[in-house]
Coordinates of C-alpha atoms (C1' of nucleotides) in Angstrom, one line a residue:
Chain A
X1299 CA -149.3 -146.0 197.3
X1300 CA -149.5 -146.0 201.1
X1301 CA -147.4 -143.4 202.8
X1302 CA -145.6 -142.5 199.6
X1303 CA -148.0 -139.6 199.6
X1304 CA -145.4 -138.1 201.8
X1305 CA -142.8 -138.2 199.1
X1306 CA -145.2 -136.7 196.6
X1307 CA -146.1 -134.0 199.0
X1308 CA -142.5 -133.1 199.6
X1309 CA -141.9 -133.1 195.9
X1310 CA -144.8 -130.8 195.3
X1311 CA -143.7 -128.5 198.0
X1312 CA -140.2 -128.3 196.5
X1313 CA -141.5 -127.7 193.1
X1314 CA -143.7 -124.9 194.4
X1315 CA -140.7 -123.4 196.2
X1316 CA -138.6 -123.4 193.1
X1317 CA -141.3 -121.6 191.2
X1318 CA -141.8 -119.2 194.1
X1319 CA -138.1 -118.3 194.3
X1320 CA -137.9 -118.0 190.5
X1321 CA -140.8 -115.6 190.5
X1322 CA -139.2 -113.6 193.3
X1323 CA -135.9 -113.4 191.4
X1324 CA -137.8 -112.3 188.3
X1325 CA -139.7 -109.6 190.2
X1326 CA -136.6 -108.1 191.6
X1327 CA -134.1 -108.6 188.8
X1328 CA -136.2 -109.1 185.7
X1329 CA -136.6 -112.3 183.7
X1330 CA -132.8 -112.5 183.2
X1331 CA -132.4 -113.1 186.9
X1332 CA -134.1 -116.5 186.6
X1333 CA -131.1 -118.8 186.7
X1334 CA -130.9 -122.2 188.1
X1335 CA -127.9 -121.4 190.1
X1336 CA -129.5 -118.4 191.7
X1337 CA -132.6 -120.3 192.6
X1338 CA -130.5 -123.1 194.0
X1339 CA -128.4 -120.7 196.0
X1340 CA -131.5 -119.1 197.4
X1341 CA -132.8 -122.5 198.4
X1342 CA -129.6 -123.9 199.8
X1343 CA -129.3 -126.5 197.1
X1344 CA -127.1 -127.3 194.2
X1345 CA -128.2 -126.1 190.8
X1346 CA -128.3 -129.6 189.5
X1347 CA -130.9 -130.6 192.1
X1348 CA -133.4 -128.6 190.2
X1349 CA -133.0 -131.0 187.3
X1350 CA -135.0 -133.5 189.4
X1351 CA -138.0 -131.2 189.1
X1352 CA -137.6 -129.6 185.7
X1353 CA -135.9 -131.3 182.8
X1354 CA -134.3 -128.1 181.7
X1355 CA -134.2 -124.4 182.4
X1356 CA -136.5 -123.8 179.5
X1357 CA -139.0 -126.2 181.0
X1358 CA -139.0 -124.2 184.2
X1359 CA -139.4 -120.9 182.3
X1360 CA -142.3 -122.4 180.2
X1361 CA -144.0 -123.4 183.4
X1362 CA -143.5 -119.9 184.9
X1363 CA -144.9 -118.3 181.7
X1364 CA -148.0 -120.4 182.0
X1365 CA -148.4 -119.5 185.7
X1366 CA -147.9 -115.8 185.2
X1367 CA -150.0 -115.7 182.1
X1368 CA -152.8 -117.5 183.9
X1369 CA -152.5 -115.0 186.7
X1370 CA -153.0 -112.2 184.2
X1371 CA -156.0 -113.9 182.7
X1372 CA -157.5 -114.5 186.1
X1373 CA -156.9 -110.8 186.9
X1374 CA -158.7 -109.4 183.9
X1375 CA -161.5 -112.0 184.1
X1376 CA -162.1 -111.0 187.7
X1377 CA -162.2 -107.4 186.9
X1378 CA -164.7 -108.1 184.2
X1379 CA -167.0 -110.0 186.5
X1380 CA -166.9 -107.6 189.4
X1381 CA -168.7 -105.0 187.3
X1382 CA -172.4 -105.5 186.6
X1383 CA -173.3 -106.4 183.1
X1384 CA -175.8 -103.6 182.8
X1385 CA -173.3 -101.1 181.3
X1386 CA -171.0 -102.5 178.7
X1387 CA -168.9 -99.4 178.6
X1388 CA -168.0 -99.7 182.3
X1389 CA -167.2 -103.4 182.0
X1390 CA -165.0 -102.7 179.0
X1391 CA -163.2 -100.0 180.9
X1392 CA -162.7 -102.3 183.9
X1393 CA -161.3 -105.0 181.7
X1394 CA -158.8 -102.8 179.9
X1395 CA -157.8 -101.0 183.1
X1396 CA -157.2 -104.3 184.8
X1397 CA -155.0 -105.3 181.9
X1398 CA -152.9 -102.2 182.1
X1399 CA -152.8 -102.2 185.9
X1400 CA -151.6 -105.8 186.1
X1401 CA -148.9 -105.0 183.6
X1402 CA -147.7 -101.9 185.6
X1403 CA -147.7 -103.9 188.8
X1404 CA -146.0 -106.9 187.3
X1405 CA -143.8 -105.4 184.6
X1406 CA -141.3 -108.2 184.8
X1407 CA -144.2 -110.7 184.4
X1408 CA -145.4 -108.8 181.4
X1409 CA -141.9 -109.0 179.9
X1410 CA -141.7 -112.7 180.7
X1411 CA -145.0 -113.4 178.9
X1412 CA -144.7 -111.1 175.9
X1413 CA -141.0 -110.3 175.5
X1414 CA -137.9 -112.4 174.9
X1415 CA -138.4 -114.1 178.2
X1416 CA -134.8 -115.2 179.2
X1417 CA -131.5 -115.4 177.5
X1418 CA -131.5 -118.2 175.0
X1419 CA -135.0 -119.4 175.8
X1420 CA -136.7 -121.1 172.9
X1421 CA -140.4 -121.6 173.3
X1422 CA -141.9 -125.0 172.6
X1423 CA -144.1 -125.3 169.6
X1424 CA -147.0 -122.9 169.3
X1425 CA -145.7 -120.7 172.1
X1426 CA -145.6 -121.6 175.8
X1427 CA -149.0 -120.5 176.9
X1428 CA -151.5 -120.5 174.0
X1429 CA -154.3 -121.4 176.4
X1430 CA -153.8 -118.4 178.6
X1431 CA -153.4 -116.3 175.6
X1432 CA -156.7 -117.5 174.3
X1433 CA -158.3 -116.9 177.6
X1434 CA -157.3 -113.3 177.3
X1435 CA -158.6 -113.2 173.7
X1436 CA -161.8 -114.8 174.8
X1437 CA -162.2 -112.1 177.4
X1438 CA -161.8 -109.5 174.7
X1439 CA -164.3 -111.4 172.6
X1440 CA -166.6 -111.1 175.5
X1441 CA -166.1 -107.3 175.3
X1442 CA -167.0 -107.4 171.6
X1443 CA -169.9 -109.7 172.2
X1444 CA -171.3 -107.5 175.0
X1445 CA -171.2 -104.6 172.6
X1446 CA -172.0 -106.3 169.4
X1447 CA -175.6 -105.2 169.2
X1448 CA -174.3 -101.7 169.1
X1449 CA -171.1 -102.4 167.2
X1450 CA -172.5 -104.6 164.4
X1451 CA -173.3 -101.8 162.0
X1452 CA -169.7 -100.5 162.1
X1453 CA -168.2 -103.7 160.8
X1454 CA -170.7 -104.8 158.1
X1455 CA -168.1 -104.8 155.4
X1456 CA -165.6 -106.8 157.3
X1457 CA -164.1 -109.5 155.2
X1458 CA -163.3 -112.1 157.9
X1459 CA -164.1 -115.7 157.8
X1460 CA -163.9 -118.4 160.4
X1461 CA -161.0 -119.9 158.5
X1462 CA -159.0 -116.8 159.3
X1463 CA -158.7 -117.8 163.0
X1464 CA -157.0 -120.5 164.9
X1465 CA -159.2 -123.5 165.7
X1466 CA -158.0 -123.5 169.2
X1467 CA -159.3 -120.0 169.7
X1468 CA -162.6 -120.7 168.0
X1469 CA -163.2 -123.8 170.2
X1470 CA -163.3 -121.5 173.1
X1471 CA -165.0 -118.6 171.5
X1472 CA -167.8 -120.0 169.4
X1473 CA -169.5 -122.1 172.0
X1474 CA -169.4 -119.2 174.4
X1475 CA -170.8 -116.7 172.0
X1476 CA -172.8 -118.8 169.4
X1477 CA -174.2 -115.8 167.5
X1478 CA -171.0 -113.9 167.1
X1479 CA -169.7 -113.4 163.5
X1480 CA -166.0 -113.6 162.5
X1481 CA -165.9 -109.8 162.3
X1482 CA -166.4 -109.6 166.0
X1483 CA -163.4 -111.9 166.7
X1484 CA -161.3 -109.8 164.4
X1485 CA -162.3 -106.7 166.3
X1486 CA -161.4 -108.4 169.5
X1487 CA -157.9 -109.2 168.2
X1488 CA -157.4 -105.7 167.0
X1489 CA -158.4 -104.3 170.4
X1490 CA -155.9 -106.7 171.9
X1491 CA -153.3 -105.2 169.7
X1492 CA -154.2 -101.6 170.6
X1493 CA -154.1 -102.3 174.3
X1494 CA -151.0 -104.4 174.1
X1495 CA -149.2 -101.8 172.1
X1496 CA -149.8 -98.9 174.5
X1497 CA -149.1 -101.0 177.5
X1498 CA -146.0 -102.6 176.2
X1499 CA -144.5 -99.4 175.0
X1500 CA -145.2 -98.1 178.5
X1501 CA -143.7 -101.2 180.3
X1502 CA -140.6 -101.2 178.2
X1503 CA -140.1 -97.5 178.8
X1504 CA -140.5 -96.3 175.3
X1505 CA -143.6 -94.2 176.0
X1506 CA -141.8 -92.5 178.8
X1507 CA -139.5 -90.7 176.5
X1508 CA -142.4 -89.2 174.6
X1509 CA -145.1 -88.4 177.1
X1510 CA -145.2 -87.6 180.8
X1511 CA -148.7 -88.9 181.2
X1512 CA -149.3 -92.3 179.7
X1513 CA -152.2 -92.7 182.0
X1514 CA -154.0 -89.9 180.2
X1515 CA -153.2 -91.4 176.9
X1516 CA -154.7 -94.7 178.0
X1517 CA -157.8 -93.0 179.2
X1518 CA -158.3 -91.5 175.8
X1519 CA -157.8 -94.9 174.4
X1520 CA -160.6 -96.2 176.6
X1521 CA -162.9 -93.5 175.3
X1522 CA -162.2 -94.5 171.8
X1523 CA -162.5 -98.2 172.7
X1524 CA -166.0 -97.5 173.7
X1525 CA -166.6 -95.7 170.4
X1526 CA -165.1 -98.6 168.5
X1527 CA -167.6 -100.9 170.2
X1528 CA -170.4 -98.6 169.4
X1529 CA -171.5 -98.3 173.0
X1530 CA -173.5 -95.2 173.7
X1531 CA -171.3 -92.9 175.8
X1532 CA -172.5 -91.7 179.2
X1533 CA -171.4 -88.2 180.0
Chain B
X71 CA -102.2 -85.6 161.7
X72 CA -100.3 -86.5 158.6
X73 CA -100.7 -90.0 157.4
X74 CA -102.3 -91.0 160.7
X75 CA -105.4 -90.8 158.7
X76 CA -104.5 -94.3 157.8
X77 CA -104.9 -95.5 161.3
X78 CA -108.2 -93.7 161.7
X79 CA -109.4 -95.3 158.5
X80 CA -108.4 -98.8 159.6
X81 CA -110.0 -98.1 162.9
X82 CA -113.2 -97.0 161.3
X83 CA -113.2 -100.0 159.1
X84 CA -112.8 -102.4 162.0
X85 CA -115.5 -100.6 163.9
X86 CA -117.8 -101.0 160.9
X87 CA -116.9 -104.7 160.6
X88 CA -117.7 -105.3 164.2
X89 CA -121.1 -103.8 163.8
X90 CA -121.7 -105.6 160.5
X91 CA -120.8 -109.0 162.0
X92 CA -122.9 -108.2 165.1
X93 CA -125.9 -107.4 162.9
X94 CA -125.4 -110.6 160.9
X95 CA -125.2 -112.7 164.1
X96 CA -128.4 -111.0 165.3
X97 CA -130.2 -111.6 162.0
X98 CA -129.4 -115.3 162.1
X99 CA -129.6 -116.0 165.8
X100 CA -131.6 -113.2 167.3
X101 CA -130.3 -110.5 169.6
X102 CA -129.0 -113.1 172.1
X103 CA -126.5 -114.2 169.5
X104 CA -124.7 -110.9 169.8
X105 CA -121.8 -111.9 172.0
X106 CA -118.3 -110.4 171.9
X107 CA -116.7 -113.8 171.7
X108 CA -118.8 -114.8 168.7
X109 CA -118.1 -111.6 166.9
X110 CA -114.4 -112.0 167.6
X111 CA -114.4 -115.6 166.5
X112 CA -116.0 -114.5 163.2
X113 CA -113.4 -111.8 162.7
X114 CA -110.4 -114.0 163.7
X115 CA -109.7 -111.9 166.7
X116 CA -109.8 -112.2 170.5
X117 CA -112.9 -111.1 172.3
X118 CA -110.9 -108.6 174.2
X119 CA -109.8 -106.8 171.1
X120 CA -113.3 -105.5 170.7
X121 CA -112.8 -103.5 173.9
X122 CA -110.5 -101.2 171.9
X123 CA -113.6 -100.2 169.9
X124 CA -116.4 -100.4 172.4
X125 CA -116.0 -99.9 176.1
X126 CA -118.4 -102.6 177.0
X127 CA -120.8 -105.0 175.3
X128 CA -123.7 -102.7 176.3
X129 CA -122.0 -99.9 174.5
X130 CA -121.9 -102.0 171.4
X131 CA -125.6 -103.0 171.8
X132 CA -126.6 -99.4 172.3
X133 CA -124.8 -98.4 169.1
X134 CA -126.5 -101.2 167.3
X135 CA -129.9 -100.2 168.6
X136 CA -129.3 -96.7 167.4
X137 CA -128.3 -97.9 164.0
X138 CA -131.2 -100.3 163.6
X139 CA -133.7 -97.8 164.9
X140 CA -132.4 -95.2 162.5
X141 CA -132.8 -97.7 159.7
X142 CA -136.4 -98.2 160.7
X143 CA -137.0 -94.5 160.9
X144 CA -135.4 -94.0 157.5
X145 CA -137.5 -96.8 156.0
X146 CA -140.9 -95.3 157.2
X147 CA -139.8 -91.8 156.3
X148 CA -138.9 -92.9 152.8
X149 CA -142.2 -94.7 152.4
X150 CA -144.1 -91.6 153.4
X151 CA -142.2 -89.4 150.9
X152 CA -142.5 -91.7 147.9
X153 CA -146.3 -91.2 148.0
X154 CA -147.7 -87.9 146.8
X155 CA -149.2 -85.6 149.4
X156 CA -152.4 -85.3 147.6
X157 CA -154.2 -88.2 149.3
X158 CA -153.5 -88.4 153.0
X159 CA -155.2 -91.8 153.2
X160 CA -152.7 -93.4 150.9
X161 CA -149.7 -91.7 152.6
X162 CA -150.9 -93.0 155.9
X163 CA -151.3 -96.5 154.5
X164 CA -147.9 -96.3 153.1
X165 CA -146.3 -95.3 156.3
X166 CA -148.1 -97.9 158.4
X167 CA -147.4 -100.7 155.9
X168 CA -143.8 -99.7 155.7
X169 CA -143.6 -100.0 159.5
X170 CA -145.1 -103.5 159.5
X171 CA -143.1 -104.6 156.5
X172 CA -139.8 -103.5 158.1
X173 CA -140.7 -105.4 161.2
X174 CA -141.5 -108.6 159.4
X175 CA -138.4 -108.4 157.3
X176 CA -136.2 -107.5 160.3
X177 CA -137.9 -109.3 163.2
X178 CA -134.7 -109.6 165.1
X179 CA -134.1 -105.9 164.6
X180 CA -137.5 -105.2 165.9
X181 CA -136.8 -107.3 169.0
X182 CA -133.5 -105.5 169.5
X183 CA -135.2 -102.1 169.5
X184 CA -138.4 -102.8 171.4
X185 CA -137.8 -105.9 173.4
X186 CA -135.3 -106.9 176.0
X187 CA -132.4 -106.5 173.6
X188 CA -129.9 -108.9 175.0
X189 CA -129.2 -110.9 178.2
X190 CA -128.4 -108.5 181.0
X191 CA -128.5 -105.4 178.9
X192 CA -129.3 -102.2 180.7
X193 CA -130.1 -99.2 178.6
X194 CA -128.4 -95.9 179.4
X195 CA -130.6 -93.2 180.8
X196 CA -133.7 -92.3 178.8
X197 CA -133.3 -95.3 176.6
X198 CA -130.7 -95.9 174.0
X199 CA -132.3 -94.3 171.0
X200 CA -134.8 -91.6 172.0
X201 CA -133.9 -89.6 168.9
X202 CA -134.8 -92.4 166.5
X203 CA -137.9 -93.0 168.6
X204 CA -138.9 -89.4 168.3
X205 CA -138.3 -89.5 164.6
X206 CA -140.8 -92.3 164.3
X207 CA -143.2 -90.4 166.5
X208 CA -142.6 -87.3 164.4
X209 CA -143.5 -89.3 161.4
X210 CA -146.7 -90.3 163.0
X211 CA -147.4 -86.7 164.0
X212 CA -147.0 -85.9 160.3
X213 CA -149.8 -88.4 159.7
X214 CA -151.9 -86.6 162.2
X215 CA -151.0 -83.2 160.8
X216 CA -151.8 -84.2 157.3
X217 CA -155.2 -85.3 158.3
X218 CA -155.8 -82.8 161.1
X219 CA -158.2 -80.6 159.1
X220 CA -160.5 -83.6 158.8
X221 CA -159.7 -85.1 162.2
X222 CA -159.9 -82.0 164.3
X223 CA -163.6 -82.2 165.0
X224 CA -163.2 -85.8 166.4
X225 CA -160.9 -84.7 169.2
X226 CA -162.3 -81.4 170.4
X227 CA -162.8 -82.6 173.9
X228 CA -159.3 -84.0 174.2
X229 CA -157.8 -82.8 177.5
X230 CA -154.1 -82.8 176.5
X231 CA -151.7 -80.1 177.2
X232 CA -148.2 -79.4 176.0
X233 CA -146.9 -80.2 179.4
X234 CA -148.1 -83.8 178.9
X235 CA -145.3 -84.4 176.4
X236 CA -141.6 -84.8 176.5
X237 CA -139.8 -81.6 175.6
X238 CA -137.4 -83.5 173.4
X239 CA -140.3 -84.7 171.3
X240 CA -142.0 -81.3 171.2
X241 CA -138.7 -79.7 170.0
X242 CA -139.0 -81.8 166.9
X243 CA -142.7 -81.7 166.5
X244 CA -143.8 -78.1 167.2
X245 CA -141.4 -76.3 164.8
X246 CA -142.4 -78.8 162.1
X247 CA -146.1 -78.4 162.6
X248 CA -146.7 -75.0 164.2
X249 CA -150.4 -75.1 164.1
X250 CA -150.9 -78.5 165.6
X251 CA -152.6 -78.7 169.0
X252 CA -151.5 -81.2 171.8
X253 CA -154.5 -83.4 171.0
X254 CA -152.9 -84.2 167.6
X255 CA -149.7 -85.4 169.3
X256 CA -151.7 -87.5 171.7
X257 CA -153.5 -89.0 168.7
X258 CA -150.2 -89.8 167.0
X259 CA -148.9 -91.6 170.1
X260 CA -152.0 -93.6 170.4
X261 CA -151.7 -94.6 166.7
X262 CA -148.1 -95.6 167.5
X263 CA -149.4 -97.8 170.2
X264 CA -152.0 -99.4 168.0
X265 CA -149.5 -100.2 165.2
X266 CA -146.8 -101.3 167.6
X267 CA -149.2 -103.6 169.4
X268 CA -150.4 -105.5 166.4
X269 CA -146.9 -105.7 164.9
X270 CA -145.2 -106.8 168.0
X271 CA -147.7 -109.4 168.8
X272 CA -147.1 -110.7 165.3
X273 CA -143.3 -110.5 165.4
X274 CA -143.2 -112.3 168.8
X275 CA -145.5 -115.0 167.5
X276 CA -148.4 -114.3 169.8
X277 CA -150.8 -113.4 167.0
X278 CA -150.0 -116.5 165.1
X279 CA -151.7 -118.7 167.8
X280 CA -154.9 -116.7 167.3
X281 CA -155.3 -115.9 163.6
X282 CA -154.0 -117.3 160.4
X283 CA -154.1 -114.0 158.6
X284 CA -152.5 -111.2 160.6
X285 CA -152.2 -109.4 157.3
X286 CA -155.9 -109.1 156.9
X287 CA -156.2 -107.9 160.5
X288 CA -153.6 -105.2 159.7
X289 CA -155.6 -104.1 156.6
X290 CA -158.7 -103.6 158.7
X291 CA -156.5 -101.7 161.2
X292 CA -155.5 -99.4 158.3
X293 CA -159.0 -98.8 157.4
X294 CA -159.9 -97.8 160.9
X295 CA -156.7 -95.7 161.0
X296 CA -158.1 -93.7 158.1
X297 CA -161.3 -93.3 160.0
X298 CA -159.6 -92.2 163.2
X299 CA -157.9 -89.5 161.1
X300 CA -161.2 -88.5 159.7
X301 CA -159.9 -88.8 156.2
X302 CA -162.7 -89.3 153.7
X303 CA -162.5 -92.8 152.4
X304 CA -162.2 -93.6 148.7
X305 CA -164.1 -96.7 147.7
Chain C
dG81 C1' -133.3 -156.0 206.8
dC82 C1' -132.4 -155.1 202.5
dA83 C1' -132.7 -154.1 197.5
dT84 C1' -134.2 -150.2 195.0
dA85 C1' -135.3 -145.9 193.6
dA86 C1' -135.5 -141.1 194.5
dA87 C1' -133.0 -136.9 196.0
dC88 C1' -129.1 -134.7 196.1
dT89 C1' -123.9 -133.5 195.6
dT90 C1' -119.5 -133.3 193.2
dC91 C1' -116.8 -132.7 189.3
dA92 C1' -116.3 -131.3 184.8
dC93 C1' -117.0 -128.8 180.2
dG94 C1' -117.8 -125.1 177.3
dG95 C1' -119.8 -120.5 176.9
dC96 C1' -120.3 -115.8 178.5
dG97 C1' -118.4 -110.6 179.9
dT98 C1' -114.5 -108.4 181.4
dA99 C1' -110.3 -106.9 184.3
dT100 C1' -105.2 -107.1 184.3
dA101 C1' -101.0 -107.6 182.3
dG102 C1' -98.0 -108.5 178.6
dT103 C1' -96.8 -108.4 173.6
dT104 C1' -96.5 -106.9 169.0
dT105 C1' -96.9 -103.3 165.4
dC106 C1' -97.3 -99.0 163.7
dT107 C1' -96.5 -93.7 164.0
dG108 C1' -94.2 -89.5 164.2
dC109 C1' -90.1 -87.0 165.7
dG110 C1' -85.2 -86.1 166.1
Chain D
dC1434 C1' -82.4 -93.6 159.6
dG1435 C1' -83.4 -94.9 164.9
dC1436 C1' -86.2 -94.9 168.6
dA1437 C1' -89.8 -93.4 172.2
dG1438 C1' -94.5 -94.0 172.7
dA1439 C1' -99.0 -95.0 171.5
dA1440 C1' -102.2 -98.0 169.7
dA1441 C1' -103.8 -102.7 168.6
dC1442 C1' -104.0 -107.0 170.0
dT1443 C1' -103.2 -111.5 172.9
dA1444 C1' -102.9 -114.3 177.1
dT1445 C1' -104.5 -115.5 181.4
dA1446 C1' -107.8 -115.4 184.9
dC1447 C1' -112.2 -114.8 187.6
dG1448 C1' -116.9 -115.5 188.4
dC1449 C1' -121.1 -116.2 186.2
dC1450 C1' -124.2 -119.4 183.4
dG1451 C1' -126.6 -124.3 181.7
dT1452 C1' -126.0 -129.0 181.8
dG1453 C1' -124.1 -133.9 181.5
dA1454 C1' -122.0 -138.0 184.1
dA1455 C1' -121.0 -140.2 188.1
dG1456 C1' -121.2 -140.9 192.9
dT1457 C1' -123.5 -140.6 197.5
dT1458 C1' -127.1 -140.3 200.8
dT1459 C1' -131.8 -141.1 202.3
dA1460 C1' -136.3 -142.8 202.4
dT1461 C1' -139.5 -146.5 200.6
dG1462 C1' -141.8 -151.0 200.0
dC1463 C1' -141.3 -155.8 200.3

DNA sequence: GCATAAACTTCACGGCGTATAGTTTCTGCG
DNA sequence: CGCAGAAACTATACGCCGTGAAGTTTATGC
């Protein structure tokens, strides 16, 4: 390959700049502002030049979704790990708070991941970022796993079966938590739903027309989360 | 006014047709498919003719959001009322199930209401349909009110205050349920979040990459909903 | 030094919202 | 009836968008 490493390096740098500029446009103008022409304008290029790096605008958007989703997953994973494992309730609170905080700091990123990302965008099969999504769900399953000794008795009549879940998720979850039953994964998904719902209503401005303190609402949600997981509350 | 009623009638008919065509386009191609040109094409008109009926595309979209949101509110209200008041648990289940069913039958409508509706759309102040949103929330508050005698003891340390809520919501809620404390409204909003989260993850296809039976997940959610509301379960 | 491939530009097409100006058609009044 | 005026609609144009085809420059490897 010789000095062709130079070409590759330049190429990688340009690719990175395209993504950087695209993310900046998104942050300031929402996902809709991610247009090839605007990116090119910002970079002093022609819009068509971008086609040398991404086959289509949807490809670029898919890549961005993956990156942003991965950033979210990193963020919540990190929050989880910075708190000692001794108190599950605190770890759970840290995870959920990190989730909401990330969404409020990166509302446009949240929309990109979970909303209709961009005009006319059609996701490739199975969604653009199932891996990152599963990382998030795995994190939630870790919540459930940490609390399962306490929570178990609350979900004894749960009717879930391994076949109710996506194999791709189970491949990540079952090896990590070998003793966990299907009911715990179902619980994790439901918790995902609870948090996603409150946060997305907030990010999209729907909650704002009902309450002036979504923060307080989320705190009460955290309290109930701890209850759902059967973790003994500390006063 | 004389026979100018004719003009008005024609005008109203054309307005209705624009909305009908727009909704049909949305149902088949998603909110993105709502374009003035496509509507006009479908109606054998010029795109600019629509400007005689709606000042701008955003105005049309706002009207559609109101209509669709109202349809959703009607749907859940109706489900609530078709079930006798004798068993709160069944009424609650009916309401929540109607919510999810409506969303699954009208996924594009759900996206229109709760997602980024359409490329470049900017909602007018306070969101386009706060009234319909508050109708939904009022319905949820009715859930909480119906169960409050049972639920009360679960939320005695709730720190909510009337000032935590939007006056527009309280105007609808407080007269209807004079004895209800702020904690019950907070509970209603949290339940809204729970249901919205599960349903929106499902509608946007995120749940599908994790579980093969979102239905079952929602059923378990219903069971917990009944618990949250402290309603005695029937086996 | 030169053939080749990669990077990039130019031009073009159709789609979008919408502003402006012009045309047709209907209404109500004398 | 005839005719002003309003209402409904069309025509044209501008600047956005994604993207395809073809041409040009620039760096690479032999």
